[in-house]
Tab-separated table of C-alpha atoms in Angstrom:
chain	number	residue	atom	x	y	z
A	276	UNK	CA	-25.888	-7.818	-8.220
A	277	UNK	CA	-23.205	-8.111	-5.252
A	278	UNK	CA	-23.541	-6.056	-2.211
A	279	UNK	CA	-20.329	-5.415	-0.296
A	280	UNK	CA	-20.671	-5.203	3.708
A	281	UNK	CA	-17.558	-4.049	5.944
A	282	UNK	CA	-16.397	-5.581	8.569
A	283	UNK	CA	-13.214	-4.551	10.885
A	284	UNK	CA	-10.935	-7.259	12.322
A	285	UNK	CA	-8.597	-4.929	13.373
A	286	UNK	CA	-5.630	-7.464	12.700
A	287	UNK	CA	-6.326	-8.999	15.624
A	288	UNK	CA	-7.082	-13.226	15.936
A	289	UNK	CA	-9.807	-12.852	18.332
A	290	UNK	CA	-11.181	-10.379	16.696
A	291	UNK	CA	-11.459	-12.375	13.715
A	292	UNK	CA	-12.923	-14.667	15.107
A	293	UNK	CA	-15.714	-12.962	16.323
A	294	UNK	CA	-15.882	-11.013	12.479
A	295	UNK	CA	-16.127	-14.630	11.305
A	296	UNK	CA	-19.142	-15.432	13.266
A	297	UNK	CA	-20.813	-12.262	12.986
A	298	UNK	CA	-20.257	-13.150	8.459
A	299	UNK	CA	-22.118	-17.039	9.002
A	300	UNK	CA	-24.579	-14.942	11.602
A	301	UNK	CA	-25.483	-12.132	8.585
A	302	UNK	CA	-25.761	-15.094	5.501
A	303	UNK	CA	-22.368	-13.861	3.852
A	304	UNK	CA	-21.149	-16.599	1.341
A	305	UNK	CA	-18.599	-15.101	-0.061
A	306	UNK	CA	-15.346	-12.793	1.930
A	307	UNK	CA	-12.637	-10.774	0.399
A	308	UNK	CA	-10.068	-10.626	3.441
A	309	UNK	CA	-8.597	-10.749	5.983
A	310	UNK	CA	-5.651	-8.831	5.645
A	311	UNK	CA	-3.498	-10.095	8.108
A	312	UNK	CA	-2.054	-13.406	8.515
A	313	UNK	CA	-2.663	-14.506	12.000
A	314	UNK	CA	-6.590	-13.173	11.405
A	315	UNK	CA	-7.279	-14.780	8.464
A	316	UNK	CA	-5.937	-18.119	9.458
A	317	UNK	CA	-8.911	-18.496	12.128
A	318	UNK	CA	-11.561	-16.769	10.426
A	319	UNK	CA	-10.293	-19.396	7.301
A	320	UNK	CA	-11.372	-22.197	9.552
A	321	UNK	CA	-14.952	-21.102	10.439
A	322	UNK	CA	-15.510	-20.205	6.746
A	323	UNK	CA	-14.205	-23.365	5.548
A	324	UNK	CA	-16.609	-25.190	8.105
A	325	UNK	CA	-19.263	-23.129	7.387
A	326	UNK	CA	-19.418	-23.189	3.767
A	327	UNK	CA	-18.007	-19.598	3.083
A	328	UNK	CA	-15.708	-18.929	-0.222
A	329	UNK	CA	-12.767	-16.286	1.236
A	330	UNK	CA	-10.102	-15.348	-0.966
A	331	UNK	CA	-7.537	-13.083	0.802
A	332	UNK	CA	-5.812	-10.364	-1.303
A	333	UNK	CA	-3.011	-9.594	1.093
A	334	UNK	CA	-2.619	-13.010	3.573
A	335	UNK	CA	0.613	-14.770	2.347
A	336	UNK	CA	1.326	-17.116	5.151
A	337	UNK	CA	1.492	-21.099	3.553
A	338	UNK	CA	-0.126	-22.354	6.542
A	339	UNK	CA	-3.409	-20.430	5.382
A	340	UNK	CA	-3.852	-22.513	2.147
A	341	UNK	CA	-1.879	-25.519	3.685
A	342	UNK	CA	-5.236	-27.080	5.346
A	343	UNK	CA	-6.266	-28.158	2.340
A	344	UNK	CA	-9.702	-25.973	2.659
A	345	UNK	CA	-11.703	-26.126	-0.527
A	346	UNK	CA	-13.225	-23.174	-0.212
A	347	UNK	CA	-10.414	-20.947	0.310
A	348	UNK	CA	-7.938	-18.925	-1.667
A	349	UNK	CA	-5.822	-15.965	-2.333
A	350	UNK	CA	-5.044	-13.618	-4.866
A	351	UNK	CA	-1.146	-13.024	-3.530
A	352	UNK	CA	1.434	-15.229	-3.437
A	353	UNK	CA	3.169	-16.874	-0.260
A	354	UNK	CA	6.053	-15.547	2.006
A	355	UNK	CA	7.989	-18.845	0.933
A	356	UNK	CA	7.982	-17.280	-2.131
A	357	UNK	CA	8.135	-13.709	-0.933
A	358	UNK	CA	11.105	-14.678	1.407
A	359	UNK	CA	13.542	-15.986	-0.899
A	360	UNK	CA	12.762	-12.728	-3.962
A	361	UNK	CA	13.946	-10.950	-0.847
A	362	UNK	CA	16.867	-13.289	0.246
A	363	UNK	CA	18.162	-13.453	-3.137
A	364	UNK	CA	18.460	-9.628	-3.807
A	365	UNK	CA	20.196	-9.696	-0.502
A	366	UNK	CA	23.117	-12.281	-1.745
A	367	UNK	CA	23.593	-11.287	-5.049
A	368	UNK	CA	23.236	-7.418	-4.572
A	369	UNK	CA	23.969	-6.130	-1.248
A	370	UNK	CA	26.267	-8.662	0.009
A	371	UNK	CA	25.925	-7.273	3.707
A	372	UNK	CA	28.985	-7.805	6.394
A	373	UNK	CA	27.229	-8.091	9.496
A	374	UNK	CA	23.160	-8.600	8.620
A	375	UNK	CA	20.106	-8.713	11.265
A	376	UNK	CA	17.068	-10.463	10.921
A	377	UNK	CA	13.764	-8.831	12.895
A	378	UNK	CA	10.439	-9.821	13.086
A	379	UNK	CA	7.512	-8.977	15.166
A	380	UNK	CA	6.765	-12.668	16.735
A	381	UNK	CA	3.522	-12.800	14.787
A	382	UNK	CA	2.984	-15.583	12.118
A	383	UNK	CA	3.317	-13.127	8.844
A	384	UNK	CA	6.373	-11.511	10.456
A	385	UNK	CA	8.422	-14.588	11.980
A	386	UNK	CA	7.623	-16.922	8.982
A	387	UNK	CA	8.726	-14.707	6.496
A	388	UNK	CA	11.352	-13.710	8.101
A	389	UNK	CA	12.706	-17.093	8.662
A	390	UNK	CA	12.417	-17.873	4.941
A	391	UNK	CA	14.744	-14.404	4.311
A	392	UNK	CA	17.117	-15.919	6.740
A	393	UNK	CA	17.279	-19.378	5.504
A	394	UNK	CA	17.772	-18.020	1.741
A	395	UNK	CA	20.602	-15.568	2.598
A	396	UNK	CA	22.341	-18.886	4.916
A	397	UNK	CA	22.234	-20.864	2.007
A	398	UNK	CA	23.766	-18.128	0.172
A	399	UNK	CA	26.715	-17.779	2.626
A	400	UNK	CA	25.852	-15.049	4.490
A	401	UNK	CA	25.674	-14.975	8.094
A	402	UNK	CA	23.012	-14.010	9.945
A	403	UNK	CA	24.332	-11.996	13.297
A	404	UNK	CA	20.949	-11.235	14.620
A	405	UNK	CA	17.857	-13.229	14.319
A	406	UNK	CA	15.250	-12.200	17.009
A	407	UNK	CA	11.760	-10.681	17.769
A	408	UNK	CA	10.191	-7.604	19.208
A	409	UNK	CA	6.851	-6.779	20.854
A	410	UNK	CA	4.470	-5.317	18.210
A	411	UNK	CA	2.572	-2.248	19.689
A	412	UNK	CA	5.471	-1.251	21.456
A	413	UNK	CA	6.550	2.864	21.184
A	414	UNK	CA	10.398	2.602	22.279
A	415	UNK	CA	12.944	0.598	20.221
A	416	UNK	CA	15.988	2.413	20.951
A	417	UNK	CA	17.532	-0.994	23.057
A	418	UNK	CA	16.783	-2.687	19.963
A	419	UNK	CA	18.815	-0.369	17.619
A	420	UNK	CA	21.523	0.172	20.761
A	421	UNK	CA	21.903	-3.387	20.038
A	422	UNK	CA	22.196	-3.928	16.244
A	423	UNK	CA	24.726	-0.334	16.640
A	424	UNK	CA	27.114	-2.666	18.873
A	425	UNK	CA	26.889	-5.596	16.473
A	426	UNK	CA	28.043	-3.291	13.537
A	427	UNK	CA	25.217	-4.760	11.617
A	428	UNK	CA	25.158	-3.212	8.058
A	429	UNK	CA	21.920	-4.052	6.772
A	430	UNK	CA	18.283	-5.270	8.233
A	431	UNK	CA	15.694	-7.114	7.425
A	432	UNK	CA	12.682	-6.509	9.119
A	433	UNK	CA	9.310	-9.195	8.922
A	434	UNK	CA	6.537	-7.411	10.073
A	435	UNK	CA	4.125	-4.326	9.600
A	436	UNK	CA	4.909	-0.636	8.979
A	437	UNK	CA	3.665	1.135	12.422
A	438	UNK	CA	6.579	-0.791	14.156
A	439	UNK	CA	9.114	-1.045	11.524
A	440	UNK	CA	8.183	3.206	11.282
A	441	UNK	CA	9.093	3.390	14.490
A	442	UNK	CA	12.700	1.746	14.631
A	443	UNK	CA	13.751	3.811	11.206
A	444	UNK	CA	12.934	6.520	13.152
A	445	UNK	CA	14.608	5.860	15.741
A	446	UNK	CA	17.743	4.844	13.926
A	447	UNK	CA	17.766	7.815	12.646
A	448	UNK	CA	17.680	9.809	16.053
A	449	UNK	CA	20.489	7.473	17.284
A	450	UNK	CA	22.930	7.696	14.223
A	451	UNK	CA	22.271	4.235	13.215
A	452	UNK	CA	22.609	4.107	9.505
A	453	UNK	CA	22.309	0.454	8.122
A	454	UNK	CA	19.872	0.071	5.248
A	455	UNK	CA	16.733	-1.656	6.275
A	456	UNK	CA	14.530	-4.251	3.926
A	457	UNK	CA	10.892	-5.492	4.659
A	458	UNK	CA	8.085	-7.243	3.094
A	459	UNK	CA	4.565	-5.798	1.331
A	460	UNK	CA	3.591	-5.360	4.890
A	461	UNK	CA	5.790	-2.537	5.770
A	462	UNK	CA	5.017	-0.683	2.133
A	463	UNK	CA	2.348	1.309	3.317
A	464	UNK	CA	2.506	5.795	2.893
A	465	UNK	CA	2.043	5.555	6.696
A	466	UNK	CA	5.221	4.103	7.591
A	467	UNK	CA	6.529	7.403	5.945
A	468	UNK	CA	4.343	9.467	7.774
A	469	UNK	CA	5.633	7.720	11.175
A	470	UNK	CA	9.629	7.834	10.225
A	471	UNK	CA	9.537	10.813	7.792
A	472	UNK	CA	13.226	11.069	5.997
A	473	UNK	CA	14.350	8.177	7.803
A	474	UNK	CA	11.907	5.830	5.001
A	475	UNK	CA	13.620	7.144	2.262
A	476	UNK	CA	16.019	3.970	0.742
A	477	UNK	CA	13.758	1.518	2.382
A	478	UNK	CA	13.931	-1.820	0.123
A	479	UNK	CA	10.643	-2.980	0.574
A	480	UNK	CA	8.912	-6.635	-1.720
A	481	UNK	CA	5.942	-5.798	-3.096
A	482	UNK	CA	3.638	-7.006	-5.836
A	483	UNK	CA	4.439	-5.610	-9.237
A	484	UNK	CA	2.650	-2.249	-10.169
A	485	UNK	CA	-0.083	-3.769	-11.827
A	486	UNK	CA	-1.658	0.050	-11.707
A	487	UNK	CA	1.027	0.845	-14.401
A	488	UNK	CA	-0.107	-2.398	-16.754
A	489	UNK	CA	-1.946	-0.010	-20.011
A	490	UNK	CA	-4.680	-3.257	-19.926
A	491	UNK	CA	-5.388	-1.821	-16.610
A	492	UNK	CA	-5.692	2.154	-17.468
A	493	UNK	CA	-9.451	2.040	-17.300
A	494	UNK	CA	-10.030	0.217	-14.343
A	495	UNK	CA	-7.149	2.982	-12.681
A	496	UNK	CA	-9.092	5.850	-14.148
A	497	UNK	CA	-12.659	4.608	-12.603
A	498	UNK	CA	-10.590	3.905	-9.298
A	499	UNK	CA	-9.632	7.828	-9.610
A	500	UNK	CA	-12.503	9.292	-11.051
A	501	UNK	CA	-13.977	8.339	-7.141
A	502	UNK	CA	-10.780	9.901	-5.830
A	503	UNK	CA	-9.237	6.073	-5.038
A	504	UNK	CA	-5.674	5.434	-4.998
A	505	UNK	CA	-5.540	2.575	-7.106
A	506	UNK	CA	-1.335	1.969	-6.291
A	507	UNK	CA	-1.570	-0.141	-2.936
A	508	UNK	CA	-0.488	-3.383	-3.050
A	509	UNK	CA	-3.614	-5.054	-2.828
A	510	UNK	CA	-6.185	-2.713	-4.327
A	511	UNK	CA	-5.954	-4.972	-7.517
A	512	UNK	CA	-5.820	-8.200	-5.735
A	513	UNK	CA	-8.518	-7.179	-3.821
A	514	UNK	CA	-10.365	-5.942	-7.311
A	515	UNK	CA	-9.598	-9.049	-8.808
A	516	UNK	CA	-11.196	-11.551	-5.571
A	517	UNK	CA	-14.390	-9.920	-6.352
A	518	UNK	CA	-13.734	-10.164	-10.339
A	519	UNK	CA	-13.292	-13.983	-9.871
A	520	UNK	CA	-16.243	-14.684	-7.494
A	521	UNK	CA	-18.439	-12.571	-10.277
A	522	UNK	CA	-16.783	-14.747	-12.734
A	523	UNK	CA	-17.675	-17.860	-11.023
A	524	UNK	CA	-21.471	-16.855	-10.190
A	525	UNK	CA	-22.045	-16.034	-13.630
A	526	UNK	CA	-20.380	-19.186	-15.275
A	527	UNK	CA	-22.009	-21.636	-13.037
A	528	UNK	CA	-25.483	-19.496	-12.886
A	529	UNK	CA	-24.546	-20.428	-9.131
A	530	UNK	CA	-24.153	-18.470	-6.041
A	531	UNK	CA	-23.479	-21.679	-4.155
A	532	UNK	CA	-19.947	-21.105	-2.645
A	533	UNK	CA	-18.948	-25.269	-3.503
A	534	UNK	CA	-19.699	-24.497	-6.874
A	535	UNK	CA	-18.162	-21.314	-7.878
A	536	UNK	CA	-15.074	-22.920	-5.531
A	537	UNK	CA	-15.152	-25.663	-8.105
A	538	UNK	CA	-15.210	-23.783	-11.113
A	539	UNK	CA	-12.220	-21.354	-9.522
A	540	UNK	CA	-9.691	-24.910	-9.531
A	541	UNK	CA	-10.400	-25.990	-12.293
A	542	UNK	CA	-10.250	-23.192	-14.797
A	543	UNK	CA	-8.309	-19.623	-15.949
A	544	UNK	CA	-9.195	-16.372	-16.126
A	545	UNK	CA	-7.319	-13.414	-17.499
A	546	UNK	CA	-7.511	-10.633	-14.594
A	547	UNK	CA	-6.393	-7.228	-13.423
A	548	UNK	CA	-3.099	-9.172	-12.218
A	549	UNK	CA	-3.019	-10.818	-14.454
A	550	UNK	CA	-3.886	-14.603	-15.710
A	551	UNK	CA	-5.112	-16.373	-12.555
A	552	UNK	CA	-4.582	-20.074	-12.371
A	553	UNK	CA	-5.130	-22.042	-9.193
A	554	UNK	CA	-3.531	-25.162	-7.576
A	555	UNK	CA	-5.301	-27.872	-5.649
A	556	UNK	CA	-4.948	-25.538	-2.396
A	557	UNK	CA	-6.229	-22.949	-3.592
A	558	UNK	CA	-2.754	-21.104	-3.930
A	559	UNK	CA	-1.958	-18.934	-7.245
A	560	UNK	CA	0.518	-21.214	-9.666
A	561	UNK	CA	2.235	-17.981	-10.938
A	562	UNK	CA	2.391	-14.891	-9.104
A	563	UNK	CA	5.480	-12.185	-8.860
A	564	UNK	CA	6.845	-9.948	-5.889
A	565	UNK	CA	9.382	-7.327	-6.718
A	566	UNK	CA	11.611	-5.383	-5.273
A	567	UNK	CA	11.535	-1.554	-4.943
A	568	UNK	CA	13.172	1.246	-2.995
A	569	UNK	CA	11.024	3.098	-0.677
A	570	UNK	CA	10.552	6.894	-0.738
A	571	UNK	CA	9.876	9.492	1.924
A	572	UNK	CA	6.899	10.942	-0.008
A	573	UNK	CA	5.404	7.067	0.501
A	574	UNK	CA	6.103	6.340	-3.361
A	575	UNK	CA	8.008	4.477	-4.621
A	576	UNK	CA	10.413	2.860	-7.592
A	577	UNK	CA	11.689	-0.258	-8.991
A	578	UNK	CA	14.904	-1.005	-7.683
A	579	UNK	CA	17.697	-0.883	-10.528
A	580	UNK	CA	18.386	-4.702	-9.632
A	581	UNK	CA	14.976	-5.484	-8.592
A	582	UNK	CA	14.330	-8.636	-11.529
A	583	UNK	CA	14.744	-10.837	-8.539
A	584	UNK	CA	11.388	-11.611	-8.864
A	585	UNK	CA	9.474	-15.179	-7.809
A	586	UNK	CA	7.937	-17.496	-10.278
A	587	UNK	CA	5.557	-19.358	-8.656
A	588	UNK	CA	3.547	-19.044	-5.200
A	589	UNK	CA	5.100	-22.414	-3.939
């Protein structure tokens, strides 16, 4: 029988870090997390060195599978898959005049970001402002000032929803009125709580709903018989890390991490999102982000053109 045990990172590298230590210190072989990028990068490295299977259901920065760790994996795909689904949409169906590119400075944020911004260049489209903000700041109004001087039309934003909350807000208080994009990491309820009205028409890249797959009605009715939203984006990746390490322990009669690793490359197994194939980097070979429009109730809905979807997590 698995026991889950929490532990808080708070997004935060060094805090990670010290998470990481505190899971080898405690005997945990096996980690679902972390959730963000630049935290699960260096808690990756003292679980790969320790002997620790982690497979991160949210995490999509390359770099994190890029060492080569054989012990480590994800149930998401990668923002240089993310980047372009977004990139795309914004060539073929929004076609924006004057377009900014945000992020937050942060690995998750600036790398996909930059993979937005190369797509849409190779599409043609010009890119009038590429830059970064402070994350944790309260007051973006020099920041939207800005982008209202450039005449920018439309924004894509790489980072998390408490700041991007903040500057839809605030573009709405100062009469700026371009439509804003971002990636899974903005499409959290919260961000509507923090910019109210000004979420609604969000485009936001997400995984697909896999709460409205009918394979998965009974896992979504046990997730709401204990009064569990079972719609965030990484409730079923999440579900299905812990799926695939019980899969591994029981085919291997193994708790060893090495060995349930093994048996994880080298074979496939029909899950809640779907059939789950690895590559030698522990990387998904097939997983799709879509795109939706954002609502101020914190739901949302497919967007009418949102088949740009990716094919692979390469």
């Amino acid at each position: 029988m698995l026991k889950g045990v929490k532990y808080d990172d708070a997004c935060e590298p060094k805090q990670a870090v010290a998470v990481a230590n505190q899971i080898v210190n405690d005997g945990v072989q096996f980690v679902v997390g972390h959730l963000c990028s630049s935290a699960t990068q260096p808690a990756s490295d003292i679980y790969a060195e320790e002997g620790i299977l982690m497979i991160t259901p949210a995490s999509t920065s390359p770099t994190i599978t890029e060492a080569g760790y054989e012990t480590v994996f994800r149930t998401i795909g990668r923002d240089d898959a993310q980047g372009p689904v977004a990139g795309r949409f914004i060539a073929e169906h929004i076609k924006p005049e004057n377009m900014a590119i945000i992020h937050d400075k942060q690995q998750y944020g600036e790398g996909v970001a930059t993979a937005v911004r190369d797509t849409v260049e190779e599409a043609g489209i010009d890119v009038a402002v590429f830059e970064g903000i402070t994350a944790g700041q309260q007051n973006y109004s020099s920041l939207v000032s800005k982008l209202k001087r450039e005449n920018v039309d439309f924004v894509y934003y790489g980072g998390y929803h408490p700041e991007l909350g903040l500057i839809l807000r605030q573009a709405k208080e100062l009469g700026f009125d371009a439509q804003f994009m971002g990636p899974e990491g903005v499409g959290n309820p919260d961000i509507s709580k923090i910019a109210g009205e000004a979420s609604e028409g969000l485009l936001v890249t997400l995984p697909q709903a896999f709460e409205t797959d009918p394979k998965n009605a009974d896992l979504v009715a046990a997730f709401e018989a204990k009064n569990q939203d079972p719609s965030g984006p990484f409730v079923m990746p999440a579900y299905t890390a812990v799926y695939l390490m019980a899969e591994g322990m029981k085919a291997t009669e193994s708790t060893d991490p090495f060995e349930v690793a093994e048996y994880l490359h080298q074979n496939t197994s029909d899950t809640p999102i779907g059939e789950v194939k690895y590559d030698e980097s522990g990387d998904l070979e097939e997983f799709n982000f879509v795109v939706y429009n954002w609502h101020a109730d914190g739901t949302k809905t497919k967007a009418e053109t949102g088949e740009a979807q990716s094919d692979t997590a390469q």
